[in-house]
Structure formats: structure tokens, C-alpha cells
């Protein structure tokens, strides 16, 4: 036997054990697709903030309750132990969301945020908000009063603005006036992708936080064009330059309370991405924690992973950390070329590549 193999066989792999993490930004979809993806998240995370961009969107507390019931049914059908995964529901903000609906949502105890999609910004955002500070004032007042967080897709949709600058311009045009008008409103800047975004979130007054995806920590925009056009690396906000990736990595591994984990795992069937106008969204749920551990390990900051993945998010949302733990081990695992998705398949991010870490079997 070659010496290297013998040595590695004789050594225990490195492991990392954390308080069971949560995913503060997740797309589970509905129906048969929901059934296909639900265990990928439930195996790793105790809770997840469930994005409301279904077709039609989740507009009311009653819609959110019904969607939550479908998620719980899918968990049961998939054989997940009862109570092992809690979906934290959200509403989809429109120009017409009523302040009363916000209070109903808060009173339900099931709705933990209201998502702002600027109309046209991303997948299933056509029902989104056209002008936040013109049309949603009374609704934002109600949110501020009852402590309901606003979760923002932080990109302007102005076609004059370069795609790669849309987050920075959103800060100037929306975040700054929003913070001024609603200084006590809780705001989560979702899937932060730029150095400007990191600087803003670090310094902004009031209760502001941000989620960061694994793919924005691991890859820059070269991944979109490596050897050809790569649709499975296309998401919104789009991958950015290396200096932005480094700023995000610095923020995520800083331990600062304002930054926490949100995968933005967004499954689309292979055929919906591999076409002349492919959908935005990367499927990362299956290997989510292995991806994040790889990013933190490469930065030499495994000691800060628990704050980012398991502690900062609950603190911002006013929830206790999960009971129980999750362990990952440094054993290589290959990401499959595709995974089943209802009657089709989904190509996971980094399909075919080898990850240095994997979940330890319970
Ligand atoms: C998301 C989706 O597919 O629902 N897509 C994506 O590229 N992230 C929507 C979103 O979060 O923007
Ligand atoms: Zn998303």
C-alpha cells in the first residue's frame, strides 16, 4: 500500500461541531419540487426563512399558514423526525400589502419577515414593489411598530444601471432613505454580494443585518465563464469580482453579529437553466454546510463559523439558538452531476467538483 494512503487511513479526519445551524434565506418551492428538496435542508438546518416567491406569491398570513402546512406535510412524507425542522414563513410585499395584514402576520407567530422584491429584480418578482417609499409607507410603519423585519432583495431594476452596480446603487437610492424614514425598522440585506454592501451593513445605524450565501463566499464572476458559458453558476445578485468576494469572506468570518448564513438555495430544473434565457438561481442546499465550512477553512477561521451559522441569525430575529449540534468532517465528497427534482433533475452548484468536507453521518 502506498505510504500516503496508509498514513491517511491511520488518521482521524478533522471535524467541526457547531450548534445546529439555521438557513436565513431559502427557496423551497412547492408541490413535487418541495418534496424533492426538503430533506436536503432539514438534514442540516434546524430552521429556515422560507422565501415567498411562489407562483402565485405568498401574500397573506393565510397563504403563509397554508404553505407552512404543505412544508410540514412534505417533511412528514420524507420521513423527517417530527419537530426537527421549523419553517419560518415570510410574506411577499406588494404595493398593496395592507398594514392590517402585517399585524395579522405578527399575531400568527408563524411569519418572521416580509420580503421586498423590487418589481422585475429576479425570479418571480413581477408582483413586487414598484416604489417602496411611495407605495408602502403605512405598511412599513406597521412593520416598524410591531418589530416585523423587512428582508430586502437589494438591487435596483433600472435598466440604465449596470448589472454589476445594482446593489451599490440600491444602497444610495433605497437603503439610505429607508433607514432615515424608518430608523427602528429591522432590515436584512439579503444575499449581500459587494464590498459596498459590506461597508454599508457594518456602519448603518439601527437594526440592520445581512445574509451571505456560500457561493458568493467561494466564487467570483470568473466561475460564470470558466471554459464557456455556465448557466448553473448564474444567480441574482450575480457573482461579482474577487475583491467583493474577499470583502464578503472578511465579513462572514469576522464574528460580527450583523452577518449570518443564508444559502439562497434556489432550485430550477436543468432545462429551465440550460436555454436561451435561463433562470437565475443556484441549487446549494444539498451541500450547503460543506460549502460554508470549505470557505471558512480556506480563510483559517473555522472558529468563527458557529457565530455566523448558528448564533447571529437567531439573535437578530429574537429567537433562541437551536438545541443539538451538527458535525462536519474533512473527508472529500464529490458533488453529483445532477439530483432528482420532481419529474426532472437539478444540477447542483459545483456539480462534479470535489468538496473537502462532508456531513458526518449521525
Ligand atoms: C431566486 C429564485 O430562483 O427564486 N433566484 C436567485 O438567483 N437567487 C430568487 C432570488 O433570491 O433572487
Ligand atoms: Zn433568494
Short mmCIF file of N, CA and C in Angstrom, two decimals, residues 67-184:
data_model
loop_
_atom_site.label_atom_id
_atom_site.label_comp_id
_atom_site.label_asym_id
_atom_site.label_seq_id
_atom_site.Cartn_x
_atom_site.Cartn_y
_atom_site.Cartn_z
N UNK A 67 -49.02 27.40 3.22
CA UNK A 67 -47.72 26.97 2.67
C UNK A 67 -46.92 26.24 3.75
N UNK A 68 -46.96 26.77 4.98
CA UNK A 68 -46.25 26.11 6.09
C UNK A 68 -46.79 24.69 6.28
N UNK A 69 -48.12 24.54 6.22
CA UNK A 69 -48.70 23.19 6.38
C UNK A 69 -48.20 22.26 5.29
N UNK A 70 -48.06 22.78 4.05
CA UNK A 70 -47.56 21.91 2.95
C UNK A 70 -46.11 21.52 3.19
N UNK A 71 -45.33 22.45 3.75
CA UNK A 71 -43.92 22.12 4.04
C UNK A 71 -43.86 21.05 5.14
N UNK A 72 -44.68 21.22 6.17
CA UNK A 72 -44.67 20.23 7.27
C UNK A 72 -45.13 18.86 6.76
N UNK A 73 -46.11 18.86 5.85
CA UNK A 73 -46.57 17.59 5.28
C UNK A 73 -45.46 16.95 4.45
N UNK A 74 -44.74 17.77 3.69
CA UNK A 74 -43.63 17.24 2.88
C UNK A 74 -42.54 16.64 3.78
N UNK A 75 -42.29 17.29 4.91
CA UNK A 75 -41.29 16.77 5.87
C UNK A 75 -41.73 15.42 6.40
N UNK A 76 -43.01 15.33 6.77
CA UNK A 76 -43.53 14.04 7.29
C UNK A 76 -43.39 12.97 6.23
N UNK A 77 -43.80 13.31 5.01
CA UNK A 77 -43.77 12.32 3.92
C UNK A 77 -42.33 11.87 3.63
N UNK A 78 -41.38 12.79 3.83
CA UNK A 78 -39.98 12.45 3.56
C UNK A 78 -39.35 11.70 4.73
N UNK A 79 -40.11 11.54 5.82
CA UNK A 79 -39.60 10.76 6.96
C UNK A 79 -38.76 11.55 7.94
N UNK A 80 -38.83 12.89 7.89
CA UNK A 80 -38.07 13.70 8.86
C UNK A 80 -38.71 13.55 10.24
N UNK A 81 -37.90 13.40 11.29
CA UNK A 81 -38.47 13.31 12.63
C UNK A 81 -39.31 14.56 12.96
N UNK A 82 -40.44 14.36 13.63
CA UNK A 82 -41.34 15.48 13.95
C UNK A 82 -40.57 16.55 14.73
N UNK A 83 -40.77 17.80 14.34
CA UNK A 83 -40.15 18.92 15.08
C UNK A 83 -38.68 19.14 14.75
N UNK A 84 -38.13 18.38 13.80
CA UNK A 84 -36.68 18.51 13.54
C UNK A 84 -36.34 19.73 12.69
N UNK A 85 -37.33 20.27 11.98
CA UNK A 85 -37.07 21.41 11.10
C UNK A 85 -38.27 22.34 11.13
N UNK A 86 -38.01 23.60 11.42
CA UNK A 86 -39.10 24.58 11.56
C UNK A 86 -39.05 25.58 10.42
N UNK A 87 -40.06 25.60 9.55
CA UNK A 87 -40.08 26.64 8.51
C UNK A 87 -40.55 27.97 9.09
N UNK A 88 -39.77 29.01 8.92
CA UNK A 88 -40.12 30.35 9.39
C UNK A 88 -40.65 31.10 8.17
N UNK A 89 -41.92 31.45 8.20
CA UNK A 89 -42.59 31.91 6.99
C UNK A 89 -42.39 33.42 6.77
N UNK A 90 -42.57 33.82 5.51
CA UNK A 90 -42.47 35.24 5.14
C UNK A 90 -43.63 35.60 4.22
N UNK A 91 -43.93 36.89 4.16
CA UNK A 91 -44.91 37.40 3.18
C UNK A 91 -44.15 38.12 2.07
N UNK A 92 -44.77 38.17 0.93
CA UNK A 92 -44.23 38.85 -0.26
C UNK A 92 -44.86 40.24 -0.31
N UNK A 93 -44.05 41.25 -0.13
CA UNK A 93 -44.55 42.63 -0.10
C UNK A 93 -44.94 43.08 -1.51
N UNK A 94 -46.10 43.71 -1.61
CA UNK A 94 -46.51 44.32 -2.88
C UNK A 94 -46.89 45.78 -2.59
N UNK A 95 -47.20 46.50 -3.67
CA UNK A 95 -47.65 47.89 -3.49
C UNK A 95 -48.94 47.95 -2.67
N UNK A 96 -49.63 46.81 -2.58
CA UNK A 96 -50.95 46.81 -1.93
C UNK A 96 -51.01 46.04 -0.62
N UNK A 97 -49.88 45.59 -0.08
CA UNK A 97 -49.92 44.89 1.21
C UNK A 97 -50.47 45.84 2.28
N UNK A 98 -51.52 45.41 3.00
CA UNK A 98 -52.18 46.30 3.95
C UNK A 98 -51.51 46.24 5.31
N UNK A 99 -51.47 47.38 6.05
CA UNK A 99 -50.91 47.37 7.41
C UNK A 99 -51.57 46.32 8.31
N UNK A 100 -52.87 46.10 8.14
CA UNK A 100 -53.57 45.08 8.92
C UNK A 100 -53.00 43.69 8.70
N UNK A 101 -52.58 43.45 7.47
CA UNK A 101 -52.03 42.13 7.14
C UNK A 101 -50.73 41.90 7.92
N UNK A 102 -49.97 42.97 8.12
CA UNK A 102 -48.73 42.89 8.89
C UNK A 102 -49.03 42.52 10.34
N UNK A 103 -50.06 43.16 10.90
CA UNK A 103 -50.39 42.86 12.29
C UNK A 103 -50.92 41.43 12.43
N UNK A 104 -51.71 40.99 11.44
CA UNK A 104 -52.18 39.59 11.46
C UNK A 104 -50.99 38.64 11.40
N UNK A 105 -50.06 38.97 10.53
CA UNK A 105 -48.87 38.12 10.36
C UNK A 105 -48.09 38.03 11.67
N UNK A 106 -47.91 39.17 12.31
CA UNK A 106 -47.17 39.19 13.58
C UNK A 106 -47.90 38.36 14.63
N UNK A 107 -49.23 38.57 14.72
CA UNK A 107 -50.01 37.86 15.74
C UNK A 107 -50.00 36.35 15.51
N UNK A 108 -49.85 35.92 14.28
CA UNK A 108 -49.87 34.47 13.98
C UNK A 108 -48.69 33.76 14.63
N UNK A 109 -47.60 34.48 14.85
CA UNK A 109 -46.40 33.85 15.39
C UNK A 109 -45.65 32.99 14.39
N UNK A 110 -46.20 32.85 13.18
CA UNK A 110 -45.58 31.97 12.18
C UNK A 110 -44.80 32.74 11.13
N UNK A 111 -45.10 34.05 11.00
CA UNK A 111 -44.47 34.87 9.95
C UNK A 111 -43.36 35.70 10.59
N UNK A 112 -42.16 35.57 10.05
CA UNK A 112 -40.99 36.18 10.69
C UNK A 112 -40.35 37.29 9.86
N UNK A 113 -40.91 37.57 8.68
CA UNK A 113 -40.35 38.63 7.88
C UNK A 113 -41.24 38.91 6.68
N UNK A 114 -41.02 40.07 6.06
CA UNK A 114 -41.76 40.46 4.85
C UNK A 114 -40.71 40.78 3.80
N UNK A 115 -40.82 40.14 2.62
CA UNK A 115 -39.75 40.22 1.63
C UNK A 115 -40.05 41.29 0.58
N UNK A 116 -39.08 42.16 0.41
CA UNK A 116 -39.16 43.16 -0.66
C UNK A 116 -38.46 42.64 -1.90
N UNK A 117 -39.22 42.40 -2.95
CA UNK A 117 -38.65 42.17 -4.28
C UNK A 117 -38.94 43.41 -5.11
N UNK A 118 -37.93 44.20 -5.46
CA UNK A 118 -38.21 45.27 -6.42
C UNK A 118 -38.77 44.62 -7.70
N UNK A 119 -39.88 45.16 -8.21
CA UNK A 119 -40.55 44.53 -9.35
C UNK A 119 -39.56 44.31 -10.49
N UNK A 120 -39.45 43.05 -10.93
CA UNK A 120 -38.58 42.73 -12.06
C UNK A 120 -37.14 42.40 -11.68
N UNK A 121 -36.81 42.38 -10.37
CA UNK A 121 -35.40 42.20 -9.97
C UNK A 121 -34.90 40.78 -10.17
N UNK A 122 -35.82 39.78 -10.02
CA UNK A 122 -35.32 38.40 -10.03
C UNK A 122 -36.46 37.43 -10.33
N UNK A 123 -36.20 36.13 -10.14
CA UNK A 123 -37.19 35.08 -10.41
C UNK A 123 -38.50 35.38 -9.66
N UNK A 124 -39.62 35.36 -10.37
CA UNK A 124 -40.96 35.54 -9.80
C UNK A 124 -41.07 36.83 -8.98
N UNK A 125 -40.58 37.93 -9.54
CA UNK A 125 -40.66 39.20 -8.82
C UNK A 125 -41.58 40.19 -9.52
N UNK A 126 -42.34 39.74 -10.52
CA UNK A 126 -43.16 40.70 -11.28
C UNK A 126 -44.27 41.30 -10.43
N UNK A 127 -44.68 40.62 -9.35
CA UNK A 127 -45.71 41.20 -8.47
C UNK A 127 -45.09 42.10 -7.40
N UNK A 128 -43.79 42.32 -7.47
CA UNK A 128 -43.08 43.05 -6.42
C UNK A 128 -43.38 44.53 -6.39
N UNK A 129 -42.62 45.23 -5.56
CA UNK A 129 -42.88 46.64 -5.26
C UNK A 129 -42.30 47.53 -6.36
N UNK A 130 -43.08 48.52 -6.79
CA UNK A 130 -42.59 49.43 -7.82
C UNK A 130 -41.86 50.62 -7.22
N UNK A 131 -42.36 51.14 -6.07
CA UNK A 131 -41.69 52.27 -5.43
C UNK A 131 -41.96 52.20 -3.92
N UNK A 132 -40.98 51.65 -3.20
CA UNK A 132 -41.16 51.33 -1.78
C UNK A 132 -41.60 52.53 -0.97
N UNK A 133 -40.88 53.64 -1.12
CA UNK A 133 -41.14 54.77 -0.24
C UNK A 133 -42.33 55.61 -0.69
N UNK A 134 -42.89 55.26 -1.85
CA UNK A 134 -44.11 55.93 -2.27
C UNK A 134 -45.35 55.10 -1.89
N UNK A 135 -45.27 53.77 -2.15
CA UNK A 135 -46.48 52.96 -2.02
C UNK A 135 -46.62 52.19 -0.71
N UNK A 136 -45.56 52.04 0.04
CA UNK A 136 -45.62 51.11 1.18
C UNK A 136 -45.46 51.80 2.53
N UNK A 137 -45.69 53.10 2.61
CA UNK A 137 -45.37 53.83 3.84
C UNK A 137 -46.15 53.32 5.06
N UNK A 138 -47.45 53.16 4.92
CA UNK A 138 -48.25 52.74 6.09
C UNK A 138 -47.88 51.31 6.49
N UNK A 139 -47.56 50.51 5.50
CA UNK A 139 -47.19 49.12 5.78
C UNK A 139 -45.84 49.07 6.50
N UNK A 140 -44.89 49.90 6.05
CA UNK A 140 -43.59 49.97 6.72
C UNK A 140 -43.74 50.50 8.15
N UNK A 141 -44.66 51.44 8.35
CA UNK A 141 -44.94 51.93 9.71
C UNK A 141 -45.39 50.78 10.60
N UNK A 142 -46.31 49.98 10.07
CA UNK A 142 -46.83 48.85 10.86
C UNK A 142 -45.71 47.86 11.17
N UNK A 143 -44.84 47.64 10.20
CA UNK A 143 -43.72 46.70 10.42
C UNK A 143 -42.78 47.23 11.49
N UNK A 144 -42.48 48.50 11.39
CA UNK A 144 -41.59 49.11 12.39
C UNK A 144 -42.21 49.03 13.78
N UNK A 145 -43.53 49.32 13.86
CA UNK A 145 -44.22 49.31 15.16
C UNK A 145 -44.21 47.94 15.79
N UNK A 146 -44.44 46.89 15.00
CA UNK A 146 -44.59 45.57 15.63
C UNK A 146 -43.32 44.73 15.54
N UNK A 147 -42.24 45.30 15.05
CA UNK A 147 -40.98 44.55 15.03
C UNK A 147 -40.92 43.46 13.98
N UNK A 148 -41.58 43.68 12.85
CA UNK A 148 -41.55 42.70 11.75
C UNK A 148 -40.41 43.07 10.80
N UNK A 149 -39.40 42.20 10.64
CA UNK A 149 -38.27 42.55 9.77
C UNK A 149 -38.65 42.66 8.29
N UNK A 150 -38.01 43.62 7.63
CA UNK A 150 -38.10 43.75 6.17
C UNK A 150 -36.86 43.06 5.58
N UNK A 151 -37.09 42.10 4.71
CA UNK A 151 -36.00 41.34 4.08
C UNK A 151 -35.87 41.86 2.66
N UNK A 152 -34.74 42.45 2.32
CA UNK A 152 -34.67 43.13 1.03
C UNK A 152 -33.82 42.39 0.01
N UNK A 153 -34.36 42.28 -1.20
CA UNK A 153 -33.53 41.94 -2.35
C UNK A 153 -32.93 43.28 -2.78
N UNK A 154 -31.65 43.49 -2.47
CA UNK A 154 -31.07 44.82 -2.57
C UNK A 154 -30.46 45.13 -3.92
N UNK A 155 -31.28 45.17 -4.95
CA UNK A 155 -30.80 45.58 -6.27
C UNK A 155 -31.85 46.49 -6.91
N UNK A 156 -31.38 47.58 -7.53
CA UNK A 156 -32.31 48.38 -8.33
C UNK A 156 -32.57 47.65 -9.65
N UNK A 157 -33.67 47.99 -10.28
CA UNK A 157 -34.03 47.32 -11.53
C UNK A 157 -33.88 48.25 -12.73
N UNK A 158 -33.45 49.46 -12.48
CA UNK A 158 -33.26 50.46 -13.53
C UNK A 158 -32.35 49.90 -14.63
N UNK A 159 -32.88 49.75 -15.85
CA UNK A 159 -32.07 49.15 -16.92
C UNK A 159 -30.85 49.98 -17.30
N UNK A 160 -30.85 51.25 -16.89
CA UNK A 160 -29.69 52.11 -17.17
C UNK A 160 -28.50 51.76 -16.28
N UNK A 161 -28.78 51.09 -15.16
CA UNK A 161 -27.71 50.80 -14.20
C UNK A 161 -27.06 49.47 -14.56
N UNK A 162 -25.75 49.45 -14.66
CA UNK A 162 -25.00 48.24 -14.97
C UNK A 162 -25.36 47.14 -13.98
N UNK A 163 -25.54 45.94 -14.48
CA UNK A 163 -25.95 44.80 -13.66
C UNK A 163 -25.06 44.62 -12.43
N UNK A 164 -23.76 44.86 -12.60
CA UNK A 164 -22.81 44.63 -11.51
C UNK A 164 -22.83 45.76 -10.47
N UNK A 165 -23.51 46.87 -10.79
CA UNK A 165 -23.56 48.01 -9.87
C UNK A 165 -24.91 48.12 -9.15
N UNK A 166 -25.80 47.20 -9.41
CA UNK A 166 -27.18 47.40 -8.93
C UNK A 166 -27.33 47.35 -7.43
N UNK A 167 -26.44 46.63 -6.75
CA UNK A 167 -26.50 46.59 -5.28
C UNK A 167 -26.00 47.92 -4.69
N UNK A 168 -24.90 48.40 -5.21
CA UNK A 168 -24.35 49.68 -4.69
C UNK A 168 -25.35 50.82 -4.92
N UNK A 169 -26.00 50.83 -6.08
CA UNK A 169 -26.96 51.90 -6.37
C UNK A 169 -28.20 51.77 -5.48
N UNK A 170 -28.58 50.52 -5.17
CA UNK A 170 -29.72 50.28 -4.27
C UNK A 170 -29.47 50.91 -2.89
N UNK A 171 -28.22 50.83 -2.43
CA UNK A 171 -27.90 51.42 -1.12
C UNK A 171 -28.22 52.92 -1.14
N UNK A 172 -27.77 53.60 -2.19
CA UNK A 172 -27.99 55.04 -2.28
C UNK A 172 -29.46 55.39 -2.48
N UNK A 173 -30.10 54.66 -3.38
CA UNK A 173 -31.46 55.08 -3.76
C UNK A 173 -32.53 54.58 -2.79
N UNK A 174 -32.31 53.43 -2.14
CA UNK A 174 -33.37 52.85 -1.29
C UNK A 174 -32.95 52.74 0.17
N UNK A 175 -31.79 52.13 0.45
CA UNK A 175 -31.45 51.87 1.86
C UNK A 175 -31.28 53.16 2.65
N UNK A 176 -30.57 54.13 2.11
CA UNK A 176 -30.31 55.35 2.88
C UNK A 176 -31.61 56.07 3.21
N UNK A 177 -32.47 56.35 2.22
CA UNK A 177 -33.74 56.99 2.60
C UNK A 177 -34.64 56.11 3.47
N UNK A 178 -34.60 54.81 3.27
CA UNK A 178 -35.42 53.90 4.10
C UNK A 178 -35.00 53.98 5.57
N UNK A 179 -33.69 53.93 5.83
CA UNK A 179 -33.20 53.99 7.22
C UNK A 179 -33.56 55.32 7.85
N UNK A 180 -33.52 56.38 7.05
CA UNK A 180 -33.85 57.71 7.58
C UNK A 180 -35.32 57.79 7.96
N UNK A 181 -36.17 57.24 7.11
CA UNK A 181 -37.61 57.35 7.34
C UNK A 181 -38.08 56.37 8.42
N UNK A 182 -37.39 55.22 8.55
CA UNK A 182 -37.82 54.17 9.49
C UNK A 182 -36.61 53.70 10.31
N UNK A 183 -36.12 54.55 11.19
CA UNK A 183 -34.85 54.23 11.87
C UNK A 183 -34.91 52.99 12.76
N UNK A 184 -36.12 52.61 13.20
CA UNK A 184 -36.20 51.44 14.10
C UNK A 184 -36.63 50.17 13.35
#
